[in-house]
Short mmCIF file of C-alpha atoms in Angstrom, two decimals:
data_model
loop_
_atom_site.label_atom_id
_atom_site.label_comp_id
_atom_site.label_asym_id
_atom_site.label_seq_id
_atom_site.Cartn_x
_atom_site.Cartn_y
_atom_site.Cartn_z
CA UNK A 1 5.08 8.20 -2.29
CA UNK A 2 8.66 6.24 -2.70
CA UNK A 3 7.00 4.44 -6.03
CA UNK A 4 6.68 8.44 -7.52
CA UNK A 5 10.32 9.42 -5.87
CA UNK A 6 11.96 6.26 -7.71
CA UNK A 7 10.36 6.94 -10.88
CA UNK A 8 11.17 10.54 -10.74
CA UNK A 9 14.83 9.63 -10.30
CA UNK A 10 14.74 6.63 -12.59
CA UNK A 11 13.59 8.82 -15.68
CA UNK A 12 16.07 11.70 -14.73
CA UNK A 13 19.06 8.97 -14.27
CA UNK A 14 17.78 7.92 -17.89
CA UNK A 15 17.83 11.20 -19.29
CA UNK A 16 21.75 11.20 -17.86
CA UNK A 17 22.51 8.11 -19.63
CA UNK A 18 21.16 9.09 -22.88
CA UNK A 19 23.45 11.98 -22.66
CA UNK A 20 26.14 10.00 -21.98
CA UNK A 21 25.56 7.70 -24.59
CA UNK A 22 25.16 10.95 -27.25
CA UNK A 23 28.51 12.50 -25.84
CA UNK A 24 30.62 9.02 -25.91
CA UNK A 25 29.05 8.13 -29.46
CA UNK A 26 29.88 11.35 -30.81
CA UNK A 27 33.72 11.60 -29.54
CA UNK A 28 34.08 7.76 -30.92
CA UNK A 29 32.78 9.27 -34.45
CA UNK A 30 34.95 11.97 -34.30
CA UNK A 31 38.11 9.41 -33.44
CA UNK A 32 36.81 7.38 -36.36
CA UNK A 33 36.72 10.04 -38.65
#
């Protein structure tokens, strides 16, 4: 039951991250540019 709650949460904290990541990577490219 927790092992399924924490897994749930880890993948939808990843999924957060990798947005983050996208967003940040793209507003340093545009700086670059």
């Amino acid at each position: 039951m927790i092992g399924g709650c924490l897994m749930t949460n880890l993948s939808r904290n990843l999924v957060h991250l990798r947005w983050l990541l996208k967003l940040v990577g793209f507003r340093a490219a545009s700086e670059l540019s």
